[in-house]
Amino acid sequence: MERSAAGALVAARAATVAADIDRAFDALLAVPDDPRHRLYEAMRHAAIGGGKRLRPLLVQATCDLFNISRESALRVGLAIECIHVYSLVHDDLPAMDDDDMRRGKPTVHKAFDEASAILAGDCLHDLAFEILADEQTHPDAFVRIDLVKALAVASGPVGMAGGQMMDLEAEKARFDLATVTRLQNLKTGALIGFCVDAAAIMARIPVEARTGLHGYARDIGLAFQIADDLLDVEGDAALAGKALGKDAAAGKETFVSLLGVDRAREQGRLLVEQAKAHLHGHGAEADLLRAIADYIVERDR
Amino acid sequence: MERSAAGALVAARAATVAADIDRAFDALLAVPDDPRHRLYEAMRHAAIGGGKRLRPLLVQATCDLFNISRESALRVGLAIECIHVYSLVHDDLPAMDDDDMRRGKPTVHKAFDEASAILAGDCLHDLAFEILADEQTHPDAFVRIDLVKALAVASGPVGMAGGQMMDLEAEKARFDLATVTRLQNLKTGALIGFCVDAAAIMARIPVEARTGLHGYARDIGLAFQIADDLLDVEGDAALAGKALGKDAAAGKETFVSLLGVDRAREQGRLLVEQAKAHLHGHGAEADLLRAIADYIVERDR
């Protein structure tokens, strides 16, 4: 698939998904008329309007393979976005990455205050599990409990949060390529892996039959991070809606610092081809997954 | 039941529960030999050794009514303790209550750093749901999914975290007795309510038959908070293992500031009698629940 075709396919579905996610957050996060209003306003600031909504899109694209209902795909995507957004809110805190801008807006602790940001993140964290546990997400309780367990693992110390801890340590140590790869497999890879795994869980595909999907997810996860590292040195901060060049300033090793720009870009392309090769058993129903893989290294923000 | 008898019954079971909880955390939180070790060390610092483990004890006491297995009761208690401990770690942060000591030890951000404290809290938060979702907790997936959903609600914006947000606002506003009661019903009451609700969920008691238990939980939750407010003005900081007198210094209204010491103590005793009255339909199997109610207003830390 050539560049523009992939981009157009992704853009069309992404716009629908983004609108659906915003609408769902708007309904879930009605601001109460009591002293908790600031908490809900902070959650809304973090969750509504903005973001590529790549993870919910990835859930929908994988659900296309298995004829899972749009409603189930949307609610699982919403739960994952709750985790993703909560992690951004906490990562942006002064004690963590200390970022002032996110998605072209002030970060939550800037627009509100640190305490509200910590609590808003904590509440979005809870909301993810509340959404997954609700029968609106999927009629089968066995499926829902598997989703809850897989998400708790993907977001915790052996997944996203463990990767974030490694990222904090990266400022003190000099990580080699193997360690940076492991860091990124945890920090961004675990949640991306859950996006495709969630569709397989809902389709009750046995774990041993998910190897191709897991390979796809691992490859696009790394390609996504390489693209992020490239944008961090070459990108446009206005388009990105956040500060760039921060890794180099912090003395952190990245795929780009370890491989150089050209080899990193080449590695990203290679991973995308490898990701698509994992989908060889599928026909047109996997076109959106293929287009997402292409989009990941083409994007400019 | 007279003072010493209640205290002795609670103390005997509490010591067993505390040892079981520490042993379970020790096994779950083995420190890995990689750059995430600091995260696990921070989680262990927060979770192991110390605390009254009142919530896991309350789960066990309620499970006594329904012949729920000790293993299920312990694992649910462990999940609740994960939530309780994560909330203490985040509440102690400089941006929140800014506490240096907790359970006689430096708080996590003091012993480690703020970033580690934020992440350790986030990981304990995930661990709670991972524990509940696992079949070791209960063989029935319907029970596990109900536990997950009820805990997510009890810890989120309509429960504990919502109460913490109200508590932060309490420094700016002048809350009346009704608002302080609502704040405490959320901040400490929601999770205490989940302790008894979890046992009823495991016993598959219909919601409409849980009125007595819910009344018991609500009453001891408020009695617990009144006792805490009394300890905050009259207690021994060395015994408490944390700073006292902070509410008055921050200009926050409490049950004691609004009612005065004598009426607050009287109200605490009244709530305990009321809590025990909710158990009238039960015999000796509810003795531990009765003893916990008595203990809550008798305790010196």
XYZ file of C-alpha atoms in Angstrom:
602
model
C 0.000 0.000 0.000
C 1.463 3.401 -0.922
C 1.835 6.235 1.511
C -1.193 8.319 0.729
C -3.587 5.365 0.563
C -2.514 4.161 4.002
C -2.766 7.683 5.357
C -6.243 8.191 3.912
C -7.586 4.880 5.262
C -6.212 5.594 8.724
C -7.426 9.204 8.693
C -10.990 8.222 7.788
C -11.406 5.670 10.578
C -9.319 7.673 13.067
C -11.637 10.676 12.795
C -14.689 8.520 13.607
C -12.911 6.809 16.494
C -11.702 10.129 17.919
C -15.215 11.585 17.795
C -16.664 8.463 19.439
C -14.042 8.546 22.209
C -14.623 12.251 22.897
C -18.375 11.716 23.016
C -18.009 8.771 25.408
C -15.698 10.708 27.757
C -18.061 13.677 27.664
C -20.947 11.448 28.791
C -18.924 9.594 31.458
C -17.348 12.697 32.982
C -20.327 14.966 33.653
C -19.154 17.616 36.139
C -21.007 17.328 39.479
C -22.264 20.404 41.302
C -20.242 19.773 44.463
C -16.667 20.255 45.758
C -15.441 17.498 43.423
C -16.083 19.599 40.295
C -12.391 20.500 39.969
C -11.465 16.804 39.838
C -13.885 16.151 36.975
C -12.762 19.295 35.147
C -9.152 18.092 35.386
C -10.151 14.641 34.087
C -12.011 16.236 31.166
C -9.071 18.510 30.369
C -6.811 15.444 30.151
C -9.181 13.062 28.380
C -11.244 15.088 25.908
C -10.109 16.697 22.648
C -6.765 15.830 21.251
C -4.509 12.875 20.924
C -4.231 10.611 17.918
C -6.411 7.946 19.624
C -4.083 5.438 18.003
C -4.778 2.779 20.639
C -8.590 2.781 20.303
C -8.107 2.723 16.520
C -5.823 -0.274 16.870
C -8.452 -2.081 18.950
C -11.062 -1.422 16.236
C -8.708 -2.518 13.469
C -8.011 -5.817 15.267
C -11.713 -6.276 16.042
C -12.312 -6.033 12.252
C -10.561 -9.419 11.951
C -13.009 -11.138 14.263
C -16.355 -9.402 13.718
C -16.420 -7.997 17.240
C -19.143 -5.385 17.733
C -18.241 -1.701 17.369
C -19.673 -1.055 20.842
C -17.330 -3.583 22.479
C -14.362 -2.303 20.479
C -15.160 1.285 21.431
C -15.509 0.569 25.155
C -12.267 -1.397 25.278
C -10.564 1.433 23.362
C -11.999 3.894 25.887
C -10.600 1.884 28.799
C -7.152 1.771 27.164
C -7.296 5.496 26.474
C -8.084 6.041 30.198
C -4.832 4.233 31.058
C -2.860 6.022 28.343
C -4.150 9.447 29.394
C -3.633 8.793 33.118
C -0.023 7.812 32.387
C 0.547 11.027 30.397
C -0.896 13.142 33.227
C 1.402 11.525 35.802
C 4.449 11.438 33.466
C 4.067 15.178 32.799
C 4.286 16.039 36.530
C 7.257 18.146 37.691
C 8.674 15.170 39.626
C 8.585 13.037 36.461
C 9.190 14.508 32.957
C 8.144 18.034 33.980
C 6.263 19.014 30.815
C 4.196 22.184 30.439
C 2.458 21.398 27.147
C 0.643 18.322 25.876
C -1.509 18.028 22.745
C -1.152 21.782 22.246
C -2.674 22.588 25.639
C -1.176 23.228 29.083
C -0.627 19.954 30.940
C -3.090 19.184 33.742
C -0.820 20.312 36.585
C -0.282 23.596 34.698
C -3.951 24.207 33.896
C -5.030 23.097 37.408
C -2.439 22.120 40.031
C -0.293 19.132 40.936
C -2.693 17.634 43.459
C -5.567 17.756 40.963
C -3.316 16.175 38.310
C -2.327 13.301 40.602
C -5.953 12.646 41.573
C -7.327 13.054 38.034
C -4.773 10.480 36.843
C -5.718 8.123 39.670
C -9.419 8.455 38.801
C -8.869 7.779 35.086
C -6.890 4.722 36.202
C -9.939 3.453 38.132
C -12.294 4.365 35.304
C -10.427 2.022 32.934
C -11.220 -0.993 35.109
C -14.756 0.151 35.828
C -15.417 0.340 32.060
C -13.932 -3.097 31.369
C -15.852 -4.726 34.222
C -19.215 -3.381 33.046
C -21.416 -5.712 31.015
C -21.930 -3.012 28.374
C -18.346 -3.764 27.309
C -18.948 -7.452 26.599
C -21.791 -9.816 27.562
C -19.425 -12.609 28.694
C -18.065 -12.248 32.261
C -15.139 -14.584 31.458
C -14.079 -12.244 28.659
C -14.398 -9.200 30.890
C -12.311 -10.726 33.676
C -9.606 -11.688 31.160
C -9.597 -8.122 29.847
C -9.242 -6.711 33.364
C -6.367 -8.998 34.238
C -4.507 -8.400 30.964
C -4.869 -4.617 31.284
C -3.720 -4.606 34.922
C -0.598 -6.528 33.884
C 0.043 -4.328 30.810
C -0.178 -1.099 32.804
C 1.681 -2.183 35.957
C 5.292 -2.873 36.959
C 5.869 -5.589 34.314
C 4.384 -3.257 31.660
C 3.929 0.482 31.141
C 4.785 1.704 34.663
C 7.852 -0.568 34.779
C 8.992 0.979 31.485
C 8.463 4.470 32.860
C 10.637 3.571 35.855
C 13.366 2.355 33.483
C 12.979 5.621 31.571
C 13.629 7.609 34.759
C 16.724 5.486 35.436
C 17.886 6.116 31.829
C 18.929 9.628 32.860
C 21.402 8.184 35.375
C 22.663 5.100 33.494
C 23.941 4.643 29.944
C 21.581 2.068 28.433
C 22.647 -0.096 25.466
C 20.382 -0.984 22.536
C 19.072 -4.161 24.181
C 18.105 -2.254 27.334
C 16.468 0.606 25.394
C 14.515 -1.990 23.390
C 13.327 -3.661 26.600
C 12.447 -0.278 28.106
C 10.298 0.608 25.097
C 8.715 -2.841 24.896
C 7.465 -2.144 28.422
C 6.774 1.593 28.288
C 4.793 1.746 25.029
C 4.795 -1.853 23.796
C 2.806 -3.441 26.621
C -0.264 -1.238 26.143
C -0.100 -1.494 22.325
C 0.138 -5.261 22.779
C -2.995 -5.155 24.927
C -4.881 -3.333 22.146
C -4.574 -6.323 19.792
C -4.761 -8.859 22.612
C -8.066 -7.406 23.781
C -9.650 -8.146 20.397
C -8.298 -11.697 20.528
C -9.639 -12.122 24.077
C -13.090 -10.952 22.962
C -12.945 -13.373 20.013
C -11.854 -16.137 22.435
C -8.824 -16.917 20.269
C -6.550 -19.293 22.239
C -3.244 -17.744 23.366
C -1.181 -20.098 21.172
C -3.030 -18.813 18.081
C -2.167 -15.170 18.823
C 1.532 -15.336 17.870
C 1.088 -13.397 14.625
C -0.897 -10.627 16.308
C 1.593 -10.383 19.149
C 4.445 -10.147 16.619
C 2.565 -7.415 14.753
C 2.009 -5.467 17.975
C 5.612 -5.788 19.131
C 6.948 -4.602 15.773
C 4.640 -1.600 15.416
C 5.283 -0.707 19.068
C 9.010 -0.413 18.435
C 8.464 1.295 15.058
C 6.182 3.783 16.832
C 8.887 4.537 19.394
C 11.593 4.933 16.739
C 9.311 7.365 14.893
C 8.790 9.214 18.196
C 12.548 9.402 18.754
C 13.009 10.741 15.195
C 10.271 13.344 15.751
C 11.982 14.294 19.014
C 15.109 15.360 17.070
C 13.586 16.386 13.706
C 9.934 17.161 14.389
C 7.935 20.366 14.661
C 7.036 21.218 18.272
C 3.980 23.194 17.134
C 2.610 20.184 15.232
C 3.520 17.817 18.075
C 1.831 20.095 20.607
C 4.574 19.393 23.156
C 8.237 20.183 23.828
C 10.731 18.224 21.718
C 14.441 17.481 22.028
C 14.018 16.545 25.673
C 15.725 13.125 25.565
C 19.006 14.516 24.238
C 18.883 17.346 26.796
C 18.397 14.794 29.589
C 21.291 12.673 28.301
C 19.027 9.665 27.654
C 19.977 7.062 25.098
C 17.307 6.511 22.436
C 17.105 4.480 19.228
C 18.289 7.593 17.378
C 21.210 8.346 19.707
C 22.339 4.712 19.538
C 21.724 4.024 15.814
C 21.910 7.473 14.217
C 19.061 9.071 12.251
C 19.479 7.085 9.018
C 19.797 3.637 10.547
C 16.973 4.367 12.957
C 14.681 5.378 10.083
C 15.685 2.252 8.160
C 15.026 0.089 11.229
C 11.581 1.668 11.593
C 10.719 0.803 7.960
C 12.008 -2.738 8.448
C 9.848 -3.217 11.524
C 6.777 -2.020 9.628
C 7.401 -4.558 6.835
C 7.930 -7.255 9.458
C 4.716 -6.235 11.228
C 2.735 -6.519 8.008
C 4.327 -9.907 7.243
C 2.778 -11.187 10.493
C -0.654 -10.522 8.932
C -0.007 -12.737 5.876
C -2.794 -15.156 6.769
C -5.391 -12.375 6.588
C -7.047 -10.718 3.591
C -8.708 -7.343 3.142
C -10.113 -7.471 6.701
C -6.552 -6.687 7.915
C -6.077 -3.676 5.618
C -6.612 -1.190 8.417
C -3.972 -2.934 10.566
C -1.562 -2.744 7.581
C -2.383 0.926 7.028
C -1.795 1.695 10.719
C 1.656 0.094 10.485
C 2.524 2.312 7.485
C 1.026 5.410 9.111
C 3.094 4.941 12.269
C 6.401 5.736 10.519
C 4.919 8.318 8.117
C 3.221 10.550 10.665
C 4.552 14.041 11.353
C 3.255 14.310 14.944
C -18.767 -6.680 75.140
C -16.413 -4.842 77.476
C -13.349 -2.960 76.293
C -10.629 -5.470 76.996
C -12.543 -8.433 75.564
C -13.159 -6.609 72.271
C -9.544 -5.475 72.133
C -8.250 -8.989 72.824
C -10.447 -10.601 70.154
C -9.429 -7.998 67.566
C -5.758 -8.164 68.510
C -5.612 -11.958 68.146
C -7.093 -12.038 64.648
C -5.395 -8.795 63.562
C -1.939 -10.208 64.278
C -2.627 -13.247 62.060
C -4.076 -11.104 59.281
C -1.152 -8.669 59.404
C 1.371 -11.512 59.160
C -0.543 -13.071 56.245
C -0.708 -9.755 54.397
C 3.002 -9.071 54.870
C 3.869 -12.591 53.679
C 1.657 -12.194 50.589
C 3.174 -8.809 49.678
C 6.656 -10.211 50.192
C 5.937 -13.020 47.710
C 4.203 -10.772 45.151
C 6.830 -8.028 45.213
C 10.091 -9.918 44.644
C 12.680 -7.327 43.559
C 13.884 -7.952 39.976
C 17.559 -7.676 39.048
C 17.054 -4.930 36.455
C 16.553 -1.131 36.332
C 13.052 -1.532 37.806
C 14.413 -2.639 41.196
C 13.877 0.828 42.691
C 10.180 0.679 41.790
C 9.734 -2.652 43.577
C 11.738 -1.439 46.576
C 9.457 1.597 46.833
C 6.356 -0.626 46.601
C 7.735 -2.894 49.345
C 8.579 0.101 51.560
C 4.970 1.261 51.260
C 3.206 -2.089 51.494
C 5.141 -4.273 53.926
C 5.407 -3.939 57.697
C 3.115 -1.601 59.488
C -0.411 -0.429 59.355
C -3.291 -1.771 61.374
C -4.534 -3.853 58.400
C -8.008 -2.954 59.595
C -9.537 -3.375 56.124
C -8.299 -6.938 55.495
C -9.436 -7.789 59.031
C -12.865 -6.383 58.262
C -13.073 -8.529 55.111
C -12.236 -11.621 57.164
C -14.718 -10.712 59.882
C -17.498 -10.317 57.311
C -16.449 -13.538 55.555
C -16.943 -15.291 58.932
C -20.681 -14.683 58.476
C -20.830 -16.555 55.196
C -18.242 -19.323 55.466
C -16.067 -17.814 52.725
C -12.639 -19.457 52.503
C -9.708 -17.830 54.313
C -7.776 -17.768 51.011
C -10.479 -15.736 49.229
C -10.842 -13.404 52.202
C -7.076 -12.884 52.367
C -6.694 -12.120 48.659
C -9.584 -9.640 48.668
C -8.070 -8.030 51.770
C -4.729 -7.848 49.968
C -6.320 -6.100 46.973
C -8.026 -3.571 49.262
C -4.766 -2.980 51.122
C -3.090 -2.279 47.735
C -5.650 0.486 47.133
C -5.377 1.814 50.686
C -1.571 1.877 50.574
C -1.428 3.437 47.083
C -3.748 6.206 48.304
C -1.530 6.867 51.338
C 1.580 7.066 49.131
C -0.058 9.604 46.805
C -1.756 11.547 49.634
C 1.589 11.919 51.424
C 3.208 13.616 48.385
C 4.358 17.247 48.761
C 1.643 18.408 46.336
C -1.026 16.724 48.469
C -0.775 16.458 52.288
C 3.055 16.753 52.316
C 3.793 14.223 55.045
C 7.295 13.040 55.974
C 6.386 10.156 58.286
C 3.916 7.295 57.966
C 3.644 4.212 60.163
C 6.798 5.325 61.985
C 8.895 5.294 58.794
C 9.794 7.997 56.256
C 7.094 8.280 53.587
C 7.934 6.785 50.169
C 8.870 10.095 48.534
C 11.191 10.800 51.490
C 12.833 7.361 51.531
C 13.051 7.302 47.698
C 11.908 10.276 45.613
C 8.667 11.757 44.310
C 8.760 10.044 40.910
C 9.259 6.639 42.526
C 6.421 7.369 44.953
C 4.021 8.313 42.139
C 4.924 5.181 40.141
C 4.917 2.852 43.164
C 1.409 4.105 43.995
C 0.284 3.595 40.402
C 1.657 0.036 40.399
C -0.054 -0.890 43.678
C -3.236 0.488 42.130
C -2.851 -1.939 39.182
C -1.905 -4.788 41.489
C -5.239 -4.507 43.309
C -7.173 -5.268 40.122
C -4.732 -7.936 38.997
C -5.245 -9.742 42.324
C -9.053 -9.523 42.154
C -9.147 -10.728 38.527
C -7.056 -13.814 39.255
C -8.896 -17.097 39.766
C -6.907 -17.757 42.958
C -9.102 -15.068 44.538
C -12.404 -16.804 43.774
C -13.322 -19.652 41.421
C -16.384 -17.836 40.019
C -15.670 -15.307 37.222
C -18.996 -13.529 37.890
C -17.935 -12.932 41.482
C -14.509 -11.666 40.403
C -15.921 -9.226 37.862
C -18.378 -7.885 40.472
C -15.468 -7.413 42.894
C -13.452 -5.531 40.252
C -16.310 -3.227 39.397
C -17.220 -2.496 43.018
C -13.588 -1.744 43.926
C -13.092 0.537 40.905
C -16.172 2.509 41.948
C -15.160 2.625 45.641
C -11.663 3.930 44.866
C -12.513 6.406 42.081
C -14.151 9.839 41.831
C -17.451 8.750 43.456
C -15.470 7.100 46.277
C -12.064 7.483 47.908
C -10.404 9.773 45.344
C -13.486 12.009 45.213
C -13.291 12.304 49.002
C -9.601 13.188 48.813
C -10.448 15.947 46.318
C -13.077 17.294 48.738
C -10.453 17.134 51.489
C -8.105 19.319 49.423
C -10.943 21.796 48.860
C -11.650 21.769 52.623
C -8.591 23.972 53.145
C -10.141 26.702 51.002
C -13.819 26.388 51.951
C -15.572 26.237 55.314
C -17.447 22.928 55.246
C -20.468 22.329 57.459
C -21.225 19.060 59.286
C -23.232 17.625 56.377
C -20.401 18.300 53.920
C -17.720 16.905 56.257
C -19.877 13.788 56.710
C -20.204 13.378 52.960
C -16.447 13.960 52.501
C -15.639 11.230 55.012
C -18.259 8.841 53.641
C -16.347 9.068 50.361
C -12.749 9.362 51.577
C -12.717 6.514 54.106
C -16.274 5.167 54.016
C -16.329 3.914 50.420
C -13.392 1.540 50.852
C -14.617 0.338 54.280
C -17.985 -0.256 52.636
C -16.278 -2.341 49.961
C -14.668 -4.528 52.668
C -18.049 -5.800 53.854
C -19.597 -5.663 50.384
C -16.828 -7.899 49.005
C -17.767 -10.667 51.448
C -21.452 -10.310 50.468
C -20.491 -10.434 46.760
C -18.506 -13.638 47.331
C -21.467 -15.120 49.223
C -23.760 -14.024 46.357
C -26.044 -12.209 48.790
C -28.496 -10.093 46.763
C -27.978 -6.322 47.065
C -31.362 -5.797 48.767
C -30.306 -8.197 51.552
C -27.132 -6.250 52.349
C -28.808 -3.260 54.035
C -27.674 -4.257 57.527
C -24.082 -4.775 56.457
C -24.030 -1.484 54.563
C -25.410 0.292 57.622
C -22.757 -1.338 59.812
C -19.988 -0.242 57.390
C -21.261 3.320 57.134
C -21.484 3.682 60.904
C -18.057 2.250 61.684
C -16.556 4.298 58.822
C -17.755 7.532 60.407
C -16.846 6.330 63.914
C -13.364 5.518 62.599
C -12.991 9.019 61.193
C -14.237 10.668 64.394
C -11.680 8.592 66.330
C -9.014 9.733 63.853
C -10.015 13.362 64.322
C -9.843 12.909 68.121
C -6.398 11.297 67.842
C -5.323 14.195 65.613
C -5.925 16.631 68.489
C -5.303 14.394 71.535
C -3.155 11.508 70.283
C 0.503 10.613 70.652
C 2.492 11.236 67.439
C 5.053 8.577 68.404
C 2.335 5.933 68.766
C 0.573 7.116 65.595
C 3.835 7.048 63.640
C 2.858 10.200 61.757
C 2.467 13.941 62.330
C -0.672 14.999 64.204
C -2.562 18.281 64.563
C -2.381 18.895 60.827
C -6.082 19.509 60.200
C -6.300 22.373 62.675
C -3.082 23.884 61.285
C -4.520 23.717 57.753
C -7.775 25.342 58.875
C -9.858 22.303 57.901
C -13.151 21.631 59.558
C -13.383 18.166 61.153
C -15.935 16.384 63.320
C -13.986 17.623 66.336
C -13.761 21.245 65.196
C -17.477 21.269 64.388
C -18.797 19.271 67.378
C -16.131 19.792 70.036
C -14.185 16.944 71.701
C -16.927 15.741 74.049
C -19.786 15.661 71.552
C -17.527 14.091 68.922
C -16.540 11.299 71.352
C -20.202 10.779 72.271
C -21.170 10.661 68.586
C -18.448 8.063 67.939
C -19.821 5.845 70.733
C -23.357 6.260 69.427
C -22.292 5.225 65.929
C -20.616 2.113 67.327
C -23.798 1.091 69.154
C -25.780 1.756 65.990
C -23.302 -0.294 63.934
C -23.659 -3.256 66.293
C -27.457 -2.932 66.207
C -27.284 -3.568 62.443
C -25.884 -7.026 63.270
C -28.846 -8.043 65.459
C -29.837 -10.878 63.137
C -26.483 -12.576 63.620
C -25.149 -14.679 66.484
C -21.619 -15.463 67.619
C -20.373 -15.549 64.008
C -20.606 -11.717 64.040
C -18.615 -11.301 67.279
C -15.480 -10.198 65.433
C -17.461 -7.518 63.543
C -18.854 -6.323 66.890
C -15.393 -6.300 68.441
C -13.988 -4.311 65.499
C -16.696 -1.679 66.011
C -15.724 -1.361 69.687
C -12.023 -1.361 68.911
C -12.367 1.474 66.388
C -13.230 4.073 69.042
C -10.989 2.580 71.745
C -7.736 2.483 69.770
C -4.845 4.807 70.683
C -3.295 4.939 67.194
